[in-house]
Amino acid sequence: MNAVVIAIAVMFILSLARVSVVLTLVISAIIGGLVAGLSLSDTVTAFNAGLGDGAEVALAYAVLGAFALALSKSGLPDLLAHKLIGLLGAEASHQSTRKVKYLLLSILLVAAIFSQNLIPVHIAFIPVLVPPLLKVMNHMNLDRRAAACVLTMGLVGTYIFLPVGFGSIFLEQILMGNINKIGTAYDLHVERWMMPMGMAIPVFGMLMGTLVAVFFSYRKPRHYIDRAVAQVTIIDLDKPIRAGEVKLAADSQELQQQAEQVPVIAKKTMLMALLAIVLTLIAQLYSGSMILGGLVGFAVLSAAGIFKWQEADDVFVQGMRMMALVGFIMISAAGFASVMTHTGDINSLVNGVVQLIGDNKALAAFLMLFIGLFVTIGIGSSFSSVPVLAVIYVPLCVQFGFSPLATVALIGTAAALGDAGSPASDSTLGPTAGLGVDGQHDHIWDTVVPTFIHFNIPLLVFGWIAAMVL
C-alpha cells in the first residue's frame, strides 16, 4: 500500500473520531513514515524539518489575534453591532417583514465579510451581534438555517477570494506559498494576481448556493419560541416546535433600547481605532505581510492609550492565545507534508493515479476535488489542509497538464470544501454559537447540513468548471 494513501486514511479516520487535529497530524505522519520504510528517528527528523514552513503563518495568525483583541478593547466592534441592531429595530417598526428580513440577512453578510478583511476579528463578532437579533428573527419567522448559510458565505467566501486580512494569509502565504514550494521541482510557479482570479468561479458557486438557500430552500416561515437566553437550561431538540404553540412577539423598541444602552466611546478612541484599521491595511498591502500589518495596528492602538501601557503585554499574549490552536495546526500540517515528501511515495501515487485514470483530465479534476472534500472535512480547516493537499495535488496537476490558474482553483477549492461544511470548522461553529444561544438551533442539522448542501455541492461543480476552463 502507498504510504501517502495510508497516512491520509488514518488522518481521516482519526479526525472523524474527533481526535485532536494536531495529534491526528502527528500520528498520521509517523504511521506514513513507518509504512514507507523510514525509521522512527528519520520520520521524526523529517517531521521536525518541516515545522519551520508553518511558522510564518502561525505567527501571522497570532499577531492578527493580538490586533483583534486590542481592537475589541476600543469598543468599536461593539458599537457597530449595537448601531446595526438599532437600525434594524427602527426598520422593523415601520417596514414590511420581507424588507426587514433581507435587511437583517444583508447585515449579517456584511458583518461576516468585514470580520475577515476590514476588521479582522474572525468569528468574534457573532456572539456580540447575533443573539440580540434573535427576537426580531422570531417575529419574522425567519428560518435560522438561511442566516447560518449567509454567515458562512461571508466567512469562507471572503478569505478565499479577497487577499486582505485572513484572505492574505490563506491566498498568499498558504495557498501560493505551498504551490510555489512544491511546484519548484516541476517548474510550476504562480503569482499573487492568480489567487483571486483562480478562486473567482468557485466563489461564484458559493454565491449561487447562498441565493438558493435564502430564496428557495429556507424562504418559508419557521417558528421559534421567543425565549430569553438566560432562561434556557435543557431543551428537548427532538421535539418539533409547532406553529401556534407560543405567540411570538419581538418588540422593535427593545432592540432600539439595546442600541441606546451602549457606553459612549470617546471620539479620540474611535478615530484611533479607525486609524489603526487603515494603517494595518496599508502596511499589509504595501509589504505583503500580515505580520507587519497586525503589528502596526497593535502599536497604534497601544500608543493611543486604548488600553493601559502596562496591560499591553497581557493583551498581546491573550490575543495570540486565541489563535494558538490554529497556529499549532498549521505548524503540524507543514510537518506532515514534509514527512509525506520524504517517503518518496508521492511520485508512485501520482503515477498510479495517472495509470488508473488514463488521460481523462475531467475525471482527474473531479477526483481531486472529491478527495479534498473528505480530507478537509476531517481536518476541519482549509488553512491547515492546503499543505497536506498541495504535496499530492501539485504533481498531479502538472502531470495532467492543468494550468497554474487551474491548479490554484483545484487546490484552493479542495481546501475550502471542508471548511464550509465541517462540524469542526470555525465557519460552522461560529454561526451556531450565535444562532443557538436559546437552544433552538442544532449545530449539525441547522448549520452543518445546510452549509454542506448549499456550499460543498456548488464548490464541487464550479471548482471543476474552473479547473477545466482556466
JSON list of N, CA, C and O in Angstrom, two decimals, residues 338-378:
[
{"chain": "A", "resi": 338, "resn": "SER", "atom": "N", "xyz": [5.98, 17.49, 5.13]},
{"chain": "A", "resi": 338, "resn": "SER", "atom": "CA", "xyz": [7.40, 17.18, 4.99]},
{"chain": "A", "resi": 338, "resn": "SER", "atom": "C", "xyz": [7.66, 15.68, 5.03]},
{"chain": "A", "resi": 338, "resn": "SER", "atom": "O", "xyz": [8.43, 15.14, 4.23]},
{"chain": "A", "resi": 339, "resn": "VAL", "atom": "N", "xyz": [6.99, 14.99, 5.94]},
{"chain": "A", "resi": 339, "resn": "VAL", "atom": "CA", "xyz": [7.16, 13.53, 6.03]},
{"chain": "A", "resi": 339, "resn": "VAL", "atom": "C", "xyz": [6.67, 12.86, 4.75]},
{"chain": "A", "resi": 339, "resn": "VAL", "atom": "O", "xyz": [7.31, 11.95, 4.22]},
{"chain": "A", "resi": 340, "resn": "MET", "atom": "N", "xyz": [5.51, 13.31, 4.23]},
{"chain": "A", "resi": 340, "resn": "MET", "atom": "CA", "xyz": [5.00, 12.72, 3.01]},
{"chain": "A", "resi": 340, "resn": "MET", "atom": "C", "xyz": [5.98, 12.91, 1.84]},
{"chain": "A", "resi": 340, "resn": "MET", "atom": "O", "xyz": [6.14, 12.02, 1.00]},
{"chain": "A", "resi": 341, "resn": "THR", "atom": "N", "xyz": [6.64, 14.05, 1.82]},
{"chain": "A", "resi": 341, "resn": "THR", "atom": "CA", "xyz": [7.63, 14.29, 0.77]},
{"chain": "A", "resi": 341, "resn": "THR", "atom": "C", "xyz": [8.83, 13.36, 0.92]},
{"chain": "A", "resi": 341, "resn": "THR", "atom": "O", "xyz": [9.34, 12.81, -0.06]},
{"chain": "A", "resi": 342, "resn": "HIS", "atom": "N", "xyz": [9.27, 13.16, 2.17]},
{"chain": "A", "resi": 342, "resn": "HIS", "atom": "CA", "xyz": [10.44, 12.33, 2.43]},
{"chain": "A", "resi": 342, "resn": "HIS", "atom": "C", "xyz": [10.16, 10.84, 2.18]},
{"chain": "A", "resi": 342, "resn": "HIS", "atom": "O", "xyz": [11.12, 10.07, 1.98]},
{"chain": "A", "resi": 343, "resn": "THR", "atom": "N", "xyz": [8.92, 10.41, 2.21]},
{"chain": "A", "resi": 343, "resn": "THR", "atom": "CA", "xyz": [8.64, 8.99, 1.97]},
{"chain": "A", "resi": 343, "resn": "THR", "atom": "C", "xyz": [8.97, 8.57, 0.55]},
{"chain": "A", "resi": 343, "resn": "THR", "atom": "O", "xyz": [9.28, 7.40, 0.29]},
{"chain": "A", "resi": 344, "resn": "GLY", "atom": "N", "xyz": [8.89, 9.52, -0.39]},
{"chain": "A", "resi": 344, "resn": "GLY", "atom": "CA", "xyz": [9.14, 9.20, -1.78]},
{"chain": "A", "resi": 344, "resn": "GLY", "atom": "C", "xyz": [7.98, 8.51, -2.47]},
{"chain": "A", "resi": 344, "resn": "GLY", "atom": "O", "xyz": [8.08, 8.12, -3.64]},
{"chain": "A", "resi": 345, "resn": "ASP", "atom": "N", "xyz": [6.86, 8.36, -1.75]},
{"chain": "A", "resi": 345, "resn": "ASP", "atom": "CA", "xyz": [5.71, 7.65, -2.31]},
{"chain": "A", "resi": 345, "resn": "ASP", "atom": "C", "xyz": [4.76, 8.57, -3.08]},
{"chain": "A", "resi": 345, "resn": "ASP", "atom": "O", "xyz": [3.76, 8.08, -3.64]},
{"chain": "A", "resi": 346, "resn": "ILE", "atom": "N", "xyz": [5.04, 9.86, -3.08]},
{"chain": "A", "resi": 346, "resn": "ILE", "atom": "CA", "xyz": [4.14, 10.77, -3.78]},
{"chain": "A", "resi": 346, "resn": "ILE", "atom": "C", "xyz": [4.20, 10.53, -5.28]},
{"chain": "A", "resi": 346, "resn": "ILE", "atom": "O", "xyz": [3.16, 10.47, -5.96]},
{"chain": "A", "resi": 347, "resn": "ASN", "atom": "N", "xyz": [5.41, 10.34, -5.81]},
{"chain": "A", "resi": 347, "resn": "ASN", "atom": "CA", "xyz": [5.54, 10.11, -7.25]},
{"chain": "A", "resi": 347, "resn": "ASN", "atom": "C", "xyz": [4.85, 8.81, -7.66]},
{"chain": "A", "resi": 347, "resn": "ASN", "atom": "O", "xyz": [4.19, 8.75, -8.71]},
{"chain": "A", "resi": 348, "resn": "SER", "atom": "N", "xyz": [4.99, 7.76, -6.83]},
{"chain": "A", "resi": 348, "resn": "SER", "atom": "CA", "xyz": [4.33, 6.49, -7.17]},
{"chain": "A", "resi": 348, "resn": "SER", "atom": "C", "xyz": [2.81, 6.63, -7.10]},
{"chain": "A", "resi": 348, "resn": "SER", "atom": "O", "xyz": [2.08, 6.02, -7.90]},
{"chain": "A", "resi": 349, "resn": "LEU", "atom": "N", "xyz": [2.32, 7.45, -6.16]},
{"chain": "A", "resi": 349, "resn": "LEU", "atom": "CA", "xyz": [0.89, 7.70, -6.06]},
{"chain": "A", "resi": 349, "resn": "LEU", "atom": "C", "xyz": [0.39, 8.44, -7.30]},
{"chain": "A", "resi": 349, "resn": "LEU", "atom": "O", "xyz": [-0.64, 8.09, -7.88]},
{"chain": "A", "resi": 350, "resn": "VAL", "atom": "N", "xyz": [1.15, 9.46, -7.70]},
{"chain": "A", "resi": 350, "resn": "VAL", "atom": "CA", "xyz": [0.77, 10.22, -8.89]},
{"chain": "A", "resi": 350, "resn": "VAL", "atom": "C", "xyz": [0.76, 9.33, -10.12]},
{"chain": "A", "resi": 350, "resn": "VAL", "atom": "O", "xyz": [-0.20, 9.34, -10.91]},
{"chain": "A", "resi": 351, "resn": "ASN", "atom": "N", "xyz": [1.80, 8.53, -10.27]},
{"chain": "A", "resi": 351, "resn": "ASN", "atom": "CA", "xyz": [1.87, 7.63, -11.43]},
{"chain": "A", "resi": 351, "resn": "ASN", "atom": "C", "xyz": [0.74, 6.60, -11.41]},
{"chain": "A", "resi": 351, "resn": "ASN", "atom": "O", "xyz": [0.18, 6.26, -12.45]},
{"chain": "A", "resi": 352, "resn": "GLY", "atom": "N", "xyz": [0.41, 6.12, -10.19]},
{"chain": "A", "resi": 352, "resn": "GLY", "atom": "CA", "xyz": [-0.67, 5.16, -10.08]},
{"chain": "A", "resi": 352, "resn": "GLY", "atom": "C", "xyz": [-2.01, 5.76, -10.46]},
{"chain": "A", "resi": 352, "resn": "GLY", "atom": "O", "xyz": [-2.83, 5.12, -11.12]},
{"chain": "A", "resi": 353, "resn": "VAL", "atom": "N", "xyz": [-2.24, 7.00, -10.02]},
{"chain": "A", "resi": 353, "resn": "VAL", "atom": "CA", "xyz": [-3.49, 7.69, -10.37]},
{"chain": "A", "resi": 353, "resn": "VAL", "atom": "C", "xyz": [-3.57, 7.93, -11.86]},
{"chain": "A", "resi": 353, "resn": "VAL", "atom": "O", "xyz": [-4.62, 7.75, -12.49]},
{"chain": "A", "resi": 354, "resn": "VAL", "atom": "N", "xyz": [-2.44, 8.32, -12.46]},
{"chain": "A", "resi": 354, "resn": "VAL", "atom": "CA", "xyz": [-2.41, 8.58, -13.89]},
{"chain": "A", "resi": 354, "resn": "VAL", "atom": "C", "xyz": [-2.72, 7.30, -14.68]},
{"chain": "A", "resi": 354, "resn": "VAL", "atom": "O", "xyz": [-3.48, 7.31, -15.65]},
{"chain": "A", "resi": 355, "resn": "GLN", "atom": "N", "xyz": [-2.14, 6.18, -14.24]},
{"chain": "A", "resi": 355, "resn": "GLN", "atom": "CA", "xyz": [-2.40, 4.91, -14.92]},
{"chain": "A", "resi": 355, "resn": "GLN", "atom": "C", "xyz": [-3.86, 4.48, -14.74]},
{"chain": "A", "resi": 355, "resn": "GLN", "atom": "O", "xyz": [-4.46, 3.90, -15.65]},
{"chain": "A", "resi": 356, "resn": "LEU", "atom": "N", "xyz": [-4.42, 4.76, -13.58]},
{"chain": "A", "resi": 356, "resn": "LEU", "atom": "CA", "xyz": [-5.80, 4.36, -13.30]},
{"chain": "A", "resi": 356, "resn": "LEU", "atom": "C", "xyz": [-6.79, 5.19, -14.12]},
{"chain": "A", "resi": 356, "resn": "LEU", "atom": "O", "xyz": [-7.75, 4.66, -14.69]},
{"chain": "A", "resi": 357, "resn": "ILE", "atom": "N", "xyz": [-6.55, 6.50, -14.18]},
{"chain": "A", "resi": 357, "resn": "ILE", "atom": "CA", "xyz": [-7.48, 7.41, -14.85]},
{"chain": "A", "resi": 357, "resn": "ILE", "atom": "C", "xyz": [-7.17, 7.51, -16.34]},
{"chain": "A", "resi": 357, "resn": "ILE", "atom": "O", "xyz": [-8.06, 7.76, -17.15]},
{"chain": "A", "resi": 358, "resn": "GLY", "atom": "N", "xyz": [-5.91, 7.31, -16.68]},
{"chain": "A", "resi": 358, "resn": "GLY", "atom": "CA", "xyz": [-5.51, 7.49, -18.07]},
{"chain": "A", "resi": 358, "resn": "GLY", "atom": "C", "xyz": [-5.30, 8.97, -18.35]},
{"chain": "A", "resi": 358, "resn": "GLY", "atom": "O", "xyz": [-4.75, 9.69, -17.52]},
{"chain": "A", "resi": 359, "resn": "ASP", "atom": "N", "xyz": [-5.76, 9.44, -19.48]},
{"chain": "A", "resi": 359, "resn": "ASP", "atom": "CA", "xyz": [-5.60, 10.85, -19.82]},
{"chain": "A", "resi": 359, "resn": "ASP", "atom": "C", "xyz": [-6.91, 11.62, -19.65]},
{"chain": "A", "resi": 359, "resn": "ASP", "atom": "O", "xyz": [-7.12, 12.66, -20.28]},
{"chain": "A", "resi": 360, "resn": "ASN", "atom": "N", "xyz": [-7.80, 11.11, -18.80]},
{"chain": "A", "resi": 360, "resn": "ASN", "atom": "CA", "xyz": [-9.10, 11.74, -18.57]},
{"chain": "A", "resi": 360, "resn": "ASN", "atom": "C", "xyz": [-8.92, 12.91, -17.59]},
{"chain": "A", "resi": 360, "resn": "ASN", "atom": "O", "xyz": [-8.98, 12.75, -16.38]},
{"chain": "A", "resi": 361, "resn": "LYS", "atom": "N", "xyz": [-8.70, 14.08, -18.15]},
{"chain": "A", "resi": 361, "resn": "LYS", "atom": "CA", "xyz": [-8.44, 15.27, -17.34]},
{"chain": "A", "resi": 361, "resn": "LYS", "atom": "C", "xyz": [-9.65, 15.66, -16.51]},
{"chain": "A", "resi": 361, "resn": "LYS", "atom": "O", "xyz": [-9.52, 16.09, -15.36]},
{"chain": "A", "resi": 362, "resn": "ALA", "atom": "N", "xyz": [-10.84, 15.53, -17.08]},
{"chain": "A", "resi": 362, "resn": "ALA", "atom": "CA", "xyz": [-12.07, 15.90, -16.36]},
{"chain": "A", "resi": 362, "resn": "ALA", "atom": "C", "xyz": [-12.28, 15.03, -15.14]},
{"chain": "A", "resi": 362, "resn": "ALA", "atom": "O", "xyz": [-12.64, 15.51, -14.06]},
{"chain": "A", "resi": 363, "resn": "LEU", "atom": "N", "xyz": [-12.06, 13.72, -15.29]},
{"chain": "A", "resi": 363, "resn": "LEU", "atom": "CA", "xyz": [-12.21, 12.80, -14.16]},
{"chain": "A", "resi": 363, "resn": "LEU", "atom": "C", "xyz": [-11.15, 13.09, -13.09]},
{"chain": "A", "resi": 363, "resn": "LEU", "atom": "O", "xyz": [-11.44, 13.01, -11.89]},
{"chain": "A", "resi": 364, "resn": "ALA", "atom": "N", "xyz": [-9.94, 13.42, -13.52]},
{"chain": "A", "resi": 364, "resn": "ALA", "atom": "CA", "xyz": [-8.88, 13.74, -12.57]},
{"chain": "A", "resi": 364, "resn": "ALA", "atom": "C", "xyz": [-9.25, 14.95, -11.72]},
{"chain": "A", "resi": 364, "resn": "ALA", "atom": "O", "xyz": [-9.05, 14.96, -10.50]},
{"chain": "A", "resi": 365, "resn": "ALA", "atom": "N", "xyz": [-9.81, 15.99, -12.36]},
{"chain": "A", "resi": 365, "resn": "ALA", "atom": "CA", "xyz": [-10.20, 17.19, -11.62]},
{"chain": "A", "resi": 365, "resn": "ALA", "atom": "C", "xyz": [-11.29, 16.87, -10.60]},
{"chain": "A", "resi": 365, "resn": "ALA", "atom": "O", "xyz": [-11.23, 17.32, -9.45]},
{"chain": "A", "resi": 366, "resn": "PHE", "atom": "N", "xyz": [-12.27, 16.06, -11.00]},
{"chain": "A", "resi": 366, "resn": "PHE", "atom": "CA", "xyz": [-13.36, 15.72, -10.09]},
{"chain": "A", "resi": 366, "resn": "PHE", "atom": "C", "xyz": [-12.85, 14.92, -8.90]},
{"chain": "A", "resi": 366, "resn": "PHE", "atom": "O", "xyz": [-13.23, 15.17, -7.75]},
{"chain": "A", "resi": 367, "resn": "LEU", "atom": "N", "xyz": [-11.99, 13.93, -9.15]},
{"chain": "A", "resi": 367, "resn": "LEU", "atom": "CA", "xyz": [-11.48, 13.10, -8.06]},
{"chain": "A", "resi": 367, "resn": "LEU", "atom": "C", "xyz": [-10.63, 13.90, -7.08]},
{"chain": "A", "resi": 367, "resn": "LEU", "atom": "O", "xyz": [-10.68, 13.68, -5.87]},
{"chain": "A", "resi": 368, "resn": "MET", "atom": "N", "xyz": [-9.85, 14.85, -7.59]},
{"chain": "A", "resi": 368, "resn": "MET", "atom": "CA", "xyz": [-9.04, 15.68, -6.70]},
{"chain": "A", "resi": 368, "resn": "MET", "atom": "C", "xyz": [-9.93, 16.51, -5.78]},
{"chain": "A", "resi": 368, "resn": "MET", "atom": "O", "xyz": [-9.66, 16.67, -4.59]},
{"chain": "A", "resi": 369, "resn": "LEU", "atom": "N", "xyz": [-10.99, 17.07, -6.33]},
{"chain": "A", "resi": 369, "resn": "LEU", "atom": "CA", "xyz": [-11.92, 17.86, -5.52]},
{"chain": "A", "resi": 369, "resn": "LEU", "atom": "C", "xyz": [-12.67, 16.96, -4.53]},
{"chain": "A", "resi": 369, "resn": "LEU", "atom": "O", "xyz": [-12.85, 17.33, -3.36]},
{"chain": "A", "resi": 370, "resn": "PHE", "atom": "N", "xyz": [-13.08, 15.78, -4.98]},
{"chain": "A", "resi": 370, "resn": "PHE", "atom": "CA", "xyz": [-13.85, 14.88, -4.13]},
{"chain": "A", "resi": 370, "resn": "PHE", "atom": "C", "xyz": [-13.00, 14.38, -2.96]},
{"chain": "A", "resi": 370, "resn": "PHE", "atom": "O", "xyz": [-13.46, 14.34, -1.81]},
{"chain": "A", "resi": 371, "resn": "ILE", "atom": "N", "xyz": [-11.76, 14.02, -3.23]},
{"chain": "A", "resi": 371, "resn": "ILE", "atom": "CA", "xyz": [-10.85, 13.58, -2.16]},
{"chain": "A", "resi": 371, "resn": "ILE", "atom": "C", "xyz": [-10.55, 14.74, -1.22]},
{"chain": "A", "resi": 371, "resn": "ILE", "atom": "O", "xyz": [-10.51, 14.58, 0.01]},
{"chain": "A", "resi": 372, "resn": "GLY", "atom": "N", "xyz": [-10.36, 15.92, -1.79]},
{"chain": "A", "resi": 372, "resn": "GLY", "atom": "CA", "xyz": [-10.10, 17.10, -0.95]},
{"chain": "A", "resi": 372, "resn": "GLY", "atom": "C", "xyz": [-11.24, 17.39, 0.00]},
{"chain": "A", "resi": 372, "resn": "GLY", "atom": "O", "xyz": [-11.04, 17.83, 1.14]},
{"chain": "A", "resi": 373, "resn": "LEU", "atom": "N", "xyz": [-12.47, 17.11, -0.44]},
{"chain": "A", "resi": 373, "resn": "LEU", "atom": "CA", "xyz": [-13.64, 17.31, 0.41]},
{"chain": "A", "resi": 373, "resn": "LEU", "atom": "C", "xyz": [-13.52, 16.48, 1.69]},
{"chain": "A", "resi": 373, "resn": "LEU", "atom": "O", "xyz": [-13.70, 17.00, 2.80]},
{"chain": "A", "resi": 374, "resn": "PHE", "atom": "N", "xyz": [-13.19, 15.21, 1.56]},
{"chain": "A", "resi": 374, "resn": "PHE", "atom": "CA", "xyz": [-13.12, 14.34, 2.73]},
{"chain": "A", "resi": 374, "resn": "PHE", "atom": "C", "xyz": [-11.92, 14.67, 3.62]},
{"chain": "A", "resi": 374, "resn": "PHE", "atom": "O", "xyz": [-12.01, 14.64, 4.85]},
{"chain": "A", "resi": 375, "resn": "VAL", "atom": "N", "xyz": [-10.79, 15.00, 2.99]},
{"chain": "A", "resi": 375, "resn": "VAL", "atom": "CA", "xyz": [-9.61, 15.34, 3.78]},
{"chain": "A", "resi": 375, "resn": "VAL", "atom": "C", "xyz": [-9.86, 16.60, 4.61]},
{"chain": "A", "resi": 375, "resn": "VAL", "atom": "O", "xyz": [-9.56, 16.66, 5.81]},
{"chain": "A", "resi": 376, "resn": "THR", "atom": "N", "xyz": [-10.44, 17.63, 3.99]},
{"chain": "A", "resi": 376, "resn": "THR", "atom": "CA", "xyz": [-10.64, 18.90, 4.68]},
{"chain": "A", "resi": 376, "resn": "THR", "atom": "C", "xyz": [-11.75, 18.81, 5.72]},
{"chain": "A", "resi": 376, "resn": "THR", "atom": "O", "xyz": [-11.66, 19.43, 6.77]},
{"chain": "A", "resi": 377, "resn": "ILE", "atom": "N", "xyz": [-12.79, 18.04, 5.45]},
{"chain": "A", "resi": 377, "resn": "ILE", "atom": "CA", "xyz": [-13.82, 17.85, 6.46]},
{"chain": "A", "resi": 377, "resn": "ILE", "atom": "C", "xyz": [-13.23, 17.18, 7.69]},
{"chain": "A", "resi": 377, "resn": "ILE", "atom": "O", "xyz": [-13.56, 17.50, 8.83]},
{"chain": "A", "resi": 378, "resn": "GLY", "atom": "N", "xyz": [-12.34, 16.23, 7.45]},
{"chain": "A", "resi": 378, "resn": "GLY", "atom": "CA", "xyz": [-11.70, 15.55, 8.57]},
{"chain": "A", "resi": 378, "resn": "GLY", "atom": "C", "xyz": [-10.85, 16.49, 9.40]},
{"chain": "A", "resi": 378, "resn": "GLY", "atom": "O", "xyz": [-10.89, 16.46, 10.64]}
]
